[in-house]
């Protein structure tokens, strides 16, 4: 099977040429018009591609794929670490704990697993610190976590580059943390390999060619969809090795115990203590869903009541939002969380579960954390553990008018405190304890420059002539935007003609008219119209010469 694997390192979306039927579905579906069909095969225009992966979603022939690292590459290193993004936890049903997911990841050949969620909270703190400090910040600040959005701004909205949040994305912060820790533990001559488990092709590209900083701490990135079945099989094996104890279908807690413990007459109180191990998803996993980043930023602000933010997900919507920001219509907002995929990273092109299901899983994992916070609150206050935290929260206890019952109050306060510490209850305050809130290590170290892919020429005079020619050609084309020519629309074809990468006869309507002119002569068909088109093309060529 032939493919285009050996292309630029700046993009990860590739084409299996043997599988491509030249159907133009990817052409008309690309949000940045980065694909053309030539000679019956799709071709990606690298200068325009933003690695959104929309063509991977749409291709009915599965001809598009993300070129990622292979598991065999792990053999090159003595110590290997997998970086799990928050959205990965939404891809596995709730009865699989975070630790079990980590064990499944390690079974693929990794020696360590790191949660990007922890570092996402660090970025949220740094963002809040930046906003708290005041200063002349552009409004709104645009999140730097989505590499597709950064590339889109480079290509189509270069005036908004100054609005980009000047902080590293969480995956890079996590990679640097993992490398620092593992290299300090490594023995003489031992090599360390850091690999991201990625839900999208854009993050795979970041592992080779970062945006906004010189070098990445990652050695590669692995497409999640390529390892999903292996992980699922391992998780099912783990499930068979243990016994799941669920009181009833409505019980919010999934309690896992060994076979030996299951045979014991374990009290409800003891079982409740056991669930701590199995509700161990890091709080930062909310970053994986829509609005997650902005919500955490608000938690860490000194005055969250004054914080105004906007969230946009999905390519069609983010184009509208970026246009509105460029026009100054959204300058009242402090922060813009803009993500290329609908539903946030949960909707990545390399994710497996539908967004509706994965978002529900993530929501329930976070709900478990709130219940666990209530349990820990009861323990810390010396109270007896209730039969279940869910029962405690739903308990109808008489309270004075205007006052909340103690149970939901404890749950809410300790859940908020848990978010403020930014770590799982086991980790306590280990995260985010840097002296004087020094987040200098989290800042971008390079300017992000425009990628003027739509620029016709660097010479202004020549570009003006080419634009005039483009407008004239576009008027002569039928305007049906059918995509049969191999370009996404008639205007794109006109641009290709001006750039000498296409010809008039690529348009099937014009080709038909020309054929009719040859068949029926001057009195039939639309030969006169065709001659006008050809004359316009000849005159344009003369102007350029």
Coordinates of C-alpha atoms in Angstrom, one line a residue:
X1 CA 0.0 0.0 0.0
X2 CA 1.6 3.2 -1.1
X3 CA 1.3 6.3 1.0
X4 CA 2.9 9.7 1.5
X5 CA 4.6 9.0 4.8
X6 CA 7.9 10.5 3.7
X7 CA 6.7 14.1 3.6
X8 CA 7.3 17.2 5.7
X9 CA 7.7 16.9 9.4
X10 CA 5.4 19.8 9.9
X11 CA 2.2 17.8 9.3
X12 CA 0.8 14.5 10.4
X13 CA -2.1 13.9 8.1
X14 CA -1.2 11.5 5.4
X15 CA -2.8 9.8 2.4
X16 CA -3.0 6.1 1.4
X17 CA -2.9 6.8 -2.3
X18 CA -4.1 3.3 -3.2
X19 CA -7.2 3.7 -1.2
X20 CA -8.0 7.2 -2.5
X21 CA -10.9 7.2 -5.0
X22 CA -10.6 10.9 -5.9
X23 CA -14.2 11.5 -4.6
X24 CA -13.6 15.2 -3.5
X25 CA -15.4 14.7 -0.2
X26 CA -12.3 15.7 1.7
X27 CA -11.8 18.6 -0.7
X28 CA -15.1 20.2 0.0
X29 CA -15.0 19.4 3.7
X30 CA -11.6 20.9 4.5
X31 CA -12.1 24.1 6.5
X32 CA -9.0 25.8 5.1
X33 CA -9.2 24.6 1.5
X34 CA -5.9 22.6 1.9
X35 CA -6.8 19.7 -0.3
X36 CA -7.0 19.3 -4.1
X37 CA -7.8 16.3 -6.3
X38 CA -5.3 16.1 -9.2
X39 CA -4.9 13.1 -11.5
X40 CA -7.6 11.3 -9.6
X41 CA -5.9 11.5 -6.2
X42 CA -6.2 13.8 -3.3
X43 CA -3.2 16.1 -2.6
X44 CA -2.6 18.0 0.6
X45 CA -1.3 21.6 0.3
X46 CA 1.1 21.6 3.2
X47 CA 1.4 25.3 3.4
X48 CA -2.3 25.5 4.2
X49 CA -2.9 22.4 6.3
X50 CA -3.6 22.9 10.0
X51 CA -3.7 19.2 11.0
X52 CA -7.3 19.5 12.1
X53 CA -8.0 15.9 10.9
X54 CA -11.4 16.8 9.4
X55 CA -10.4 14.9 6.2
X56 CA -9.7 11.8 8.4
X57 CA -13.3 12.0 9.8
X58 CA -14.9 12.5 6.4
X59 CA -13.0 10.2 4.0
X60 CA -15.4 7.2 3.3
X61 CA -12.5 5.2 2.0
X62 CA -10.3 5.6 5.0
X63 CA -7.5 6.9 2.8
X64 CA -6.5 9.6 5.3
X65 CA -4.7 8.8 8.5
X66 CA -2.4 10.3 11.1
X67 CA 1.3 9.4 10.8
X68 CA 2.4 8.7 14.4
X69 CA 5.1 6.9 16.2
X70 CA 4.9 3.1 16.4
X71 CA 5.1 1.0 19.6
X72 CA 8.3 -0.6 18.2
X73 CA 10.0 2.7 18.8
X74 CA 9.8 2.1 22.6
X75 CA 12.5 -0.5 22.2
X76 CA 15.1 2.2 21.5
X77 CA 14.8 3.5 25.1
X78 CA 15.6 2.0 28.5
X79 CA 12.9 4.0 30.3
X80 CA 9.7 5.0 28.5
X81 CA 6.8 7.2 29.7
X82 CA 3.4 7.7 28.2
X83 CA 1.6 11.0 28.6
X84 CA -2.2 10.7 28.9
X85 CA -4.2 13.7 27.9
X86 CA -7.5 14.3 29.9
X87 CA -9.7 13.2 27.1
X88 CA -8.3 9.7 27.1
X89 CA -10.2 9.0 30.4
X90 CA -13.4 9.6 28.5
X91 CA -12.7 6.8 26.1
X92 CA -13.0 4.0 28.7
X93 CA -16.1 3.1 30.6
X94 CA -16.5 4.2 34.2
X95 CA -15.8 0.8 35.7
X96 CA -12.2 1.1 34.6
X97 CA -10.2 3.1 37.1
X98 CA -7.4 5.4 36.3
X99 CA -4.9 3.0 37.8
X100 CA -6.3 0.2 35.6
X101 CA -6.0 2.4 32.6
X102 CA -2.4 3.1 33.5
X103 CA -1.7 -0.6 33.9
X104 CA -3.1 -1.2 30.5
X105 CA -0.9 1.5 29.0
X106 CA 2.2 0.0 30.7
X107 CA 1.3 -3.4 29.2
X108 CA 2.1 -1.9 25.8
X109 CA 5.8 -1.5 26.8
X110 CA 5.8 1.7 28.8
X111 CA 7.5 1.8 32.2
X112 CA 5.8 5.0 33.4
X113 CA 2.5 6.9 32.9
X114 CA 2.1 10.6 33.5
X115 CA -1.2 12.5 33.6
X116 CA -1.3 15.7 31.5
X117 CA -4.3 16.6 33.7
X118 CA -2.0 17.6 36.5
X119 CA 0.0 20.0 34.3
X120 CA -3.2 21.3 32.8
X121 CA -4.0 22.7 36.2
X122 CA -0.6 24.3 36.4
X123 CA -1.3 26.1 33.2
X124 CA -4.7 27.2 34.5
X125 CA -3.0 28.6 37.6
X126 CA -0.4 30.4 35.5
X127 CA -3.2 31.8 33.3
X128 CA -5.1 33.0 36.3
X129 CA -1.9 34.6 37.7
X130 CA -1.3 36.4 34.4
X131 CA -4.9 37.8 34.5
X132 CA -4.6 38.6 38.2
X133 CA -1.5 40.6 37.6
X134 CA -3.4 43.0 35.4
X135 CA -1.4 44.9 32.8
X136 CA -2.2 45.8 29.2
X137 CA -3.3 42.3 28.1
X138 CA -4.9 41.8 24.7
X139 CA -8.6 40.9 25.0
X140 CA -9.6 38.2 24.8
X141 CA -6.5 36.1 25.5
X142 CA -6.8 33.0 23.2
X143 CA -5.9 29.6 24.7
X144 CA -2.6 28.2 23.4
X145 CA -3.6 24.6 24.2
X146 CA -5.0 23.6 20.8
X147 CA -2.3 23.4 18.1
X148 CA -4.8 23.4 15.3
X149 CA -6.2 26.8 16.4
X150 CA -2.6 28.2 16.6
X151 CA -2.0 27.1 13.0
X152 CA -5.3 28.4 11.9
X153 CA -4.5 31.8 13.3
X154 CA -1.1 31.7 11.6
X155 CA -2.7 30.9 8.2
X156 CA -5.9 33.0 8.3
X157 CA -5.9 35.4 11.2
X158 CA -2.3 36.6 11.7
X159 CA -3.5 39.8 13.3
X160 CA -4.6 37.7 16.3
X161 CA -1.2 36.2 17.0
X162 CA -0.6 38.8 19.8
X163 CA -3.8 37.5 21.5
X164 CA -2.4 34.0 22.0
X165 CA -1.8 33.1 25.6
X166 CA 2.0 33.1 26.1
X167 CA 2.1 29.8 27.9
X168 CA 3.2 26.3 27.0
X169 CA 0.5 23.8 26.3
X170 CA -0.1 21.2 29.1
X171 CA 1.3 18.3 27.0
X172 CA 4.7 20.0 26.8
X173 CA 4.7 21.0 30.5
X174 CA 4.0 17.4 31.3
X175 CA 6.7 16.1 29.0
X176 CA 9.3 18.3 30.6
X177 CA 8.2 17.2 34.1
X178 CA 8.4 13.6 33.1
X179 CA 11.8 14.0 31.5
X180 CA 13.2 15.8 34.4
X181 CA 12.0 13.2 36.9
X182 CA 13.0 10.2 34.9
X183 CA 16.4 11.4 33.9
X184 CA 17.2 12.1 37.5
X185 CA 16.3 8.5 38.3
X186 CA 17.9 6.9 35.3
X187 CA 21.2 5.1 35.7
X188 CA 24.4 5.8 33.8
X189 CA 23.9 5.4 30.1
X190 CA 20.1 4.8 30.4
X191 CA 18.0 6.6 27.8
X192 CA 14.5 8.1 28.4
X193 CA 11.8 8.2 25.8
X194 CA 8.7 10.4 26.3
X195 CA 5.6 9.6 24.1
X196 CA 2.2 11.3 24.0
X197 CA -0.9 9.3 23.6
X198 CA -2.7 11.6 21.2
X199 CA -6.4 12.1 20.4
X200 CA -5.6 14.2 17.3
X201 CA -3.1 14.6 14.5
X202 CA -2.2 18.2 15.5
X203 CA -0.7 17.0 18.8
X204 CA 1.2 14.3 17.0
X205 CA 2.8 17.1 14.9
X206 CA 3.7 19.0 18.0
X207 CA 5.9 16.1 19.1
X208 CA 8.0 16.8 16.0
X209 CA 7.5 20.5 15.3
X210 CA 6.3 22.6 18.2
X211 CA 4.8 26.1 17.8
X212 CA 6.0 28.8 20.1
X213 CA 9.1 27.1 21.6
X214 CA 12.3 25.7 20.2
X215 CA 12.3 22.1 21.2
X216 CA 9.9 19.6 22.7
X217 CA 10.7 17.2 25.5
X218 CA 8.8 14.5 23.7
X219 CA 10.3 11.8 21.5
X220 CA 7.1 11.1 19.6
X221 CA 3.4 10.7 19.8
X222 CA 1.2 7.6 19.3
X223 CA -2.3 7.8 17.7
X224 CA -4.8 6.7 20.3
X225 CA -7.0 4.9 17.8
X226 CA -4.2 2.6 16.8
X227 CA -3.8 1.2 20.4
X228 CA -7.4 1.3 21.6
X229 CA -8.2 -2.3 20.9
X230 CA -5.1 -3.5 22.6
X231 CA -5.8 -1.4 25.7
X232 CA -9.4 -2.5 25.8
X233 CA -8.4 -6.2 25.7
X234 CA -6.0 -5.6 28.6
X235 CA -8.6 -3.8 30.6
X236 CA -11.0 -6.6 30.1
X237 CA -8.4 -9.1 31.3
X238 CA -7.8 -6.9 34.4
X239 CA -11.6 -6.9 35.0
X240 CA -11.7 -10.7 34.8
X241 CA -8.9 -10.9 37.4
X242 CA -10.8 -8.9 39.9
X243 CA -14.4 -9.0 41.0
X244 CA -16.6 -6.0 40.6
X245 CA -19.0 -5.3 43.5
X246 CA -21.9 -3.0 42.7
X247 CA -24.7 -2.7 45.2
X248 CA -27.3 -1.9 42.6
X249 CA -27.6 -0.3 39.2
X250 CA -28.3 3.1 40.6
X251 CA -25.3 3.1 42.9
X252 CA -22.9 5.8 41.8
X253 CA -19.9 4.0 43.2
X254 CA -18.0 1.2 41.4
X255 CA -16.1 -0.6 44.0
X256 CA -13.4 -3.1 43.0
X257 CA -12.1 -5.7 45.4
X258 CA -10.0 -8.8 45.1
X259 CA -11.7 -12.2 45.1
X260 CA -10.4 -12.8 48.6
X261 CA -11.9 -9.6 49.9
X262 CA -15.1 -10.2 48.0
X263 CA -15.7 -13.5 50.0
X264 CA -15.4 -11.6 53.3
X265 CA -18.4 -10.1 55.0
X266 CA -17.2 -6.5 54.4
X267 CA -19.2 -3.7 55.9
X268 CA -20.5 -0.8 53.9
X269 CA -18.1 1.5 55.7
X270 CA -15.1 -0.6 54.8
X271 CA -16.3 -0.9 51.2
X272 CA -16.7 2.8 51.0
X273 CA -13.1 3.2 52.0
X274 CA -12.0 0.9 49.2
X275 CA -13.6 3.1 46.5
X276 CA -10.9 5.7 47.1
X277 CA -8.6 3.6 44.9
X278 CA -11.2 3.4 42.1
X279 CA -12.3 7.0 41.9
X280 CA -8.7 8.1 41.3
X281 CA -9.2 10.1 38.1
X282 CA -7.3 13.4 38.4
X283 CA -9.4 16.5 38.7
X284 CA -7.8 18.1 35.7
X285 CA -9.5 15.8 33.3
X286 CA -12.2 18.4 32.9
X287 CA -9.7 20.1 30.5
X288 CA -10.7 17.3 28.1
X289 CA -14.2 18.7 27.6
X290 CA -15.6 21.9 26.3
X291 CA -15.2 24.9 28.7
X292 CA -13.0 22.8 31.0
X293 CA -9.9 25.1 30.7
X294 CA -11.8 28.3 31.3
X295 CA -13.7 26.9 34.3
X296 CA -10.4 26.0 36.0
X297 CA -8.9 29.4 35.3
X298 CA -12.0 30.9 37.0
X299 CA -11.4 28.7 40.1
X300 CA -7.9 30.2 40.5
X301 CA -8.7 33.8 40.0
X302 CA -8.8 36.3 42.9
X303 CA -12.0 37.7 41.6
X304 CA -13.8 35.1 39.5
X305 CA -17.0 37.1 39.6
X306 CA -15.3 39.7 37.3
X307 CA -14.0 37.0 34.9
X308 CA -15.6 37.0 31.5
X309 CA -14.8 34.2 29.0
X310 CA -16.1 32.6 25.9
X311 CA -15.9 29.0 24.6
X312 CA -16.0 27.9 21.0
X313 CA -15.6 24.4 19.7
X314 CA -15.9 23.0 16.2
X315 CA -14.2 24.4 13.1
X316 CA -17.2 26.2 11.6
X317 CA -17.8 28.0 14.9
X318 CA -14.2 28.9 15.6
X319 CA -13.9 30.5 12.2
X320 CA -16.8 32.7 13.1
X321 CA -15.4 33.5 16.5
X322 CA -12.0 34.4 15.2
X323 CA -13.5 36.7 12.7
X324 CA -15.5 38.3 15.4
X325 CA -12.4 38.8 17.6
X326 CA -10.5 40.2 14.6
X327 CA -13.4 42.7 14.0
X328 CA -13.2 43.8 17.7
X329 CA -16.7 42.4 18.5
X330 CA -15.5 40.3 21.5
X331 CA -13.1 42.7 23.2
X332 CA -15.2 42.6 26.4
X333 CA -14.1 39.1 27.1
X334 CA -11.0 38.3 29.1
X335 CA -10.4 34.8 27.8
X336 CA -11.3 32.7 24.8
X337 CA -11.1 28.9 25.0
X338 CA -11.1 27.9 21.3
X339 CA -10.9 24.3 20.4
X340 CA -10.9 22.8 16.9
X341 CA -13.0 19.7 17.8
X342 CA -16.6 19.8 18.7
X343 CA -16.9 18.9 22.4
X344 CA -13.3 19.8 23.0
X345 CA -10.5 17.2 22.9
X346 CA -13.1 14.5 23.5
X347 CA -14.1 14.9 19.9
X348 CA -10.6 14.5 18.5
X349 CA -10.4 12.8 15.1
X350 CA -8.4 9.9 16.7
X351 CA -10.8 9.4 19.6
X352 CA -13.1 6.3 19.5
X353 CA -16.2 6.9 21.5
X354 CA -18.9 9.4 20.4
X355 CA -18.7 12.8 22.1
X356 CA -22.1 12.3 23.9
X357 CA -20.8 9.1 25.6
X358 CA -17.2 10.3 26.3
X359 CA -18.4 13.5 27.9
X360 CA -20.9 11.6 30.1
X361 CA -18.0 9.3 31.2
X362 CA -15.8 12.3 32.0
X363 CA -18.7 14.0 33.8
X364 CA -19.3 11.0 36.0
X365 CA -15.6 10.6 36.8
X366 CA -15.6 14.1 38.1
X367 CA -18.8 13.4 40.0
X368 CA -17.0 10.6 41.7
X369 CA -14.3 12.9 42.8
X370 CA -16.8 15.2 44.4
X371 CA -18.3 12.3 46.4
X372 CA -14.8 11.2 47.4
X373 CA -14.1 14.8 48.6
X374 CA -17.2 14.5 50.8
X375 CA -15.9 11.2 52.2
X376 CA -12.5 12.7 52.9
X377 CA -14.2 15.7 54.5
X378 CA -16.1 13.4 56.8
X379 CA -12.9 11.6 57.7
X380 CA -11.0 14.8 58.4
X381 CA -13.8 16.1 60.6
X382 CA -13.8 12.8 62.6
X383 CA -17.3 12.0 61.4
X384 CA -18.6 8.6 60.8
X385 CA -18.5 7.6 57.2
X386 CA -22.0 7.3 55.8
X387 CA -23.2 4.1 54.1
X388 CA -22.6 5.9 50.8
X389 CA -21.7 9.5 49.8
X390 CA -24.5 9.5 47.3
X391 CA -27.0 8.7 50.1
X392 CA -25.5 11.5 52.1
X393 CA -25.8 14.0 49.3
X394 CA -29.4 13.1 48.6
X395 CA -30.5 12.9 52.2
X396 CA -33.4 15.1 53.0
X397 CA -32.6 16.6 56.4
X398 CA -34.6 19.3 58.0
X399 CA -32.6 22.6 58.1
X400 CA -33.4 26.1 59.2
X401 CA -34.8 28.3 56.4
X402 CA -32.1 29.7 54.2
X403 CA -29.5 27.2 55.3
X404 CA -28.0 24.3 53.4
X405 CA -27.8 20.9 54.9
X406 CA -24.3 19.9 56.0
X407 CA -23.8 17.0 53.5
X408 CA -23.9 19.0 50.3
X409 CA -22.1 21.9 51.9
X410 CA -19.2 19.6 52.9
X411 CA -19.2 18.0 49.4
X412 CA -19.1 21.3 47.6
X413 CA -16.5 23.0 49.9
X414 CA -14.1 20.1 49.8
X415 CA -14.6 19.6 46.1
X416 CA -13.7 23.3 45.6
X417 CA -10.7 22.9 47.9
X418 CA -9.6 19.9 46.0
X419 CA -9.8 21.8 42.7
X420 CA -7.8 24.6 44.3
X421 CA -5.0 22.2 45.3
X422 CA -5.1 21.0 41.7
X423 CA -4.4 17.3 42.5
X424 CA -6.0 14.1 43.4
X425 CA -6.6 13.7 47.2
X426 CA -3.6 11.4 47.5
X427 CA -1.3 14.1 46.0
X428 CA -2.5 16.8 48.3
X429 CA -0.7 20.1 47.8
X430 CA 2.3 18.8 45.9
X431 CA 1.1 20.4 42.7
X432 CA 1.5 24.2 42.2
X433 CA 3.7 25.0 45.2
X434 CA 6.3 27.0 43.3
X435 CA 7.6 29.9 45.3
X436 CA 6.1 33.3 44.6
X437 CA 4.0 31.8 41.8
X438 CA 7.0 31.8 39.4
X439 CA 5.6 30.5 36.1
X440 CA 8.4 31.7 34.0
X441 CA 9.2 28.1 33.0
X442 CA 5.8 27.8 31.5
X443 CA 6.1 30.6 29.1
X444 CA 6.5 30.4 25.4
X445 CA 10.0 31.1 24.3
X446 CA 9.5 31.9 20.6
X447 CA 7.4 34.3 18.7
X448 CA 4.6 32.7 16.6
X449 CA 4.9 34.0 13.1
X450 CA 2.3 34.2 10.3
X451 CA 2.1 31.6 7.6
X452 CA 0.7 33.6 4.7
X453 CA -0.4 30.6 2.7
X454 CA -3.1 32.5 0.8
X455 CA -0.7 35.3 -0.3
X456 CA -0.6 35.4 -4.1
X457 CA 2.9 37.0 -4.2
X458 CA 5.4 38.7 -2.0
X459 CA 5.6 41.5 -4.6
X460 CA 2.7 43.9 -4.0
X461 CA 2.4 45.0 -7.6
X462 CA 2.4 41.4 -8.9
X463 CA -0.1 40.3 -6.2
X464 CA -2.5 43.1 -7.2
X465 CA -2.4 42.0 -10.8
X466 CA -2.9 38.4 -9.8
X467 CA -5.9 39.4 -7.6
X468 CA -7.5 41.3 -10.5
X469 CA -7.0 38.3 -12.7
X470 CA -8.5 36.0 -10.0
X471 CA -11.6 38.1 -9.7
X472 CA -12.1 38.2 -13.5
X473 CA -11.7 34.4 -13.7
X474 CA -14.0 33.8 -10.8
X475 CA -16.7 35.8 -12.5
X476 CA -16.4 33.6 -15.6
X477 CA -16.7 30.4 -13.7
X478 CA -20.2 29.0 -13.2
X479 CA -20.2 29.5 -9.4
X480 CA -21.8 26.1 -8.6
X481 CA -19.0 25.1 -6.2
X482 CA -19.6 21.5 -7.1
X483 CA -16.0 20.4 -6.5
X484 CA -15.8 18.3 -9.6
X485 CA -12.8 20.2 -10.8
X486 CA -10.8 19.0 -7.8
X487 CA -10.9 22.3 -6.0
X488 CA -13.3 23.0 -3.1
X489 CA -15.1 25.8 -4.9
X490 CA -15.0 28.0 -8.0
X491 CA -13.1 30.8 -6.4
X492 CA -10.4 28.3 -5.2
X493 CA -10.2 27.0 -8.8
X494 CA -9.7 30.6 -10.0
X495 CA -6.9 31.0 -7.5
X496 CA -5.3 27.7 -8.7
X497 CA -5.5 28.9 -12.3
X498 CA -3.8 32.2 -11.4
X499 CA -1.1 30.2 -9.7
X500 CA -0.8 28.0 -12.8
X501 CA -1.7 24.9 -10.9
X502 CA -5.0 24.3 -12.8
X503 CA -6.6 25.2 -16.1
X504 CA -10.0 26.4 -17.2
X505 CA -10.9 23.0 -18.7
X506 CA -10.7 21.5 -15.2
X507 CA -14.2 22.9 -14.7
X508 CA -16.7 20.3 -16.1
X509 CA -19.2 23.0 -16.9
X510 CA -16.7 24.9 -19.1
X511 CA -15.5 21.7 -20.6
X512 CA -19.0 20.7 -21.5
X513 CA -19.6 24.1 -23.1
X514 CA -16.4 23.9 -25.1
X515 CA -17.3 20.4 -26.3
X516 CA -20.8 21.6 -27.4
X517 CA -19.1 24.5 -29.2
X518 CA -16.9 22.0 -31.1
X519 CA -19.9 19.8 -31.9
X520 CA -22.5 22.4 -32.9
X521 CA -20.4 25.3 -34.2
X522 CA -21.0 29.0 -33.6
X523 CA -24.8 28.8 -33.7
X524 CA -25.0 26.0 -31.1
X525 CA -23.9 25.7 -27.5
X526 CA -22.0 28.5 -25.9
X527 CA -18.9 28.8 -27.9
X528 CA -18.9 32.5 -27.7
X529 CA -18.8 32.4 -24.0
X530 CA -15.9 30.0 -24.1
X531 CA -14.0 32.2 -26.4
X532 CA -14.5 35.1 -23.9
X533 CA -13.1 33.0 -21.1
X534 CA -10.1 31.9 -23.2
X535 CA -9.5 35.5 -24.3
X536 CA -9.5 36.6 -20.7
X537 CA -7.0 34.0 -19.8
X538 CA -4.7 35.0 -22.7
X539 CA -4.9 38.7 -21.8
X540 CA -4.1 37.9 -18.2
X541 CA -1.0 35.9 -19.3
X542 CA 0.1 38.9 -21.4
X543 CA -0.2 41.2 -18.4
X544 CA 2.0 39.0 -16.3
X545 CA 4.7 38.8 -19.0

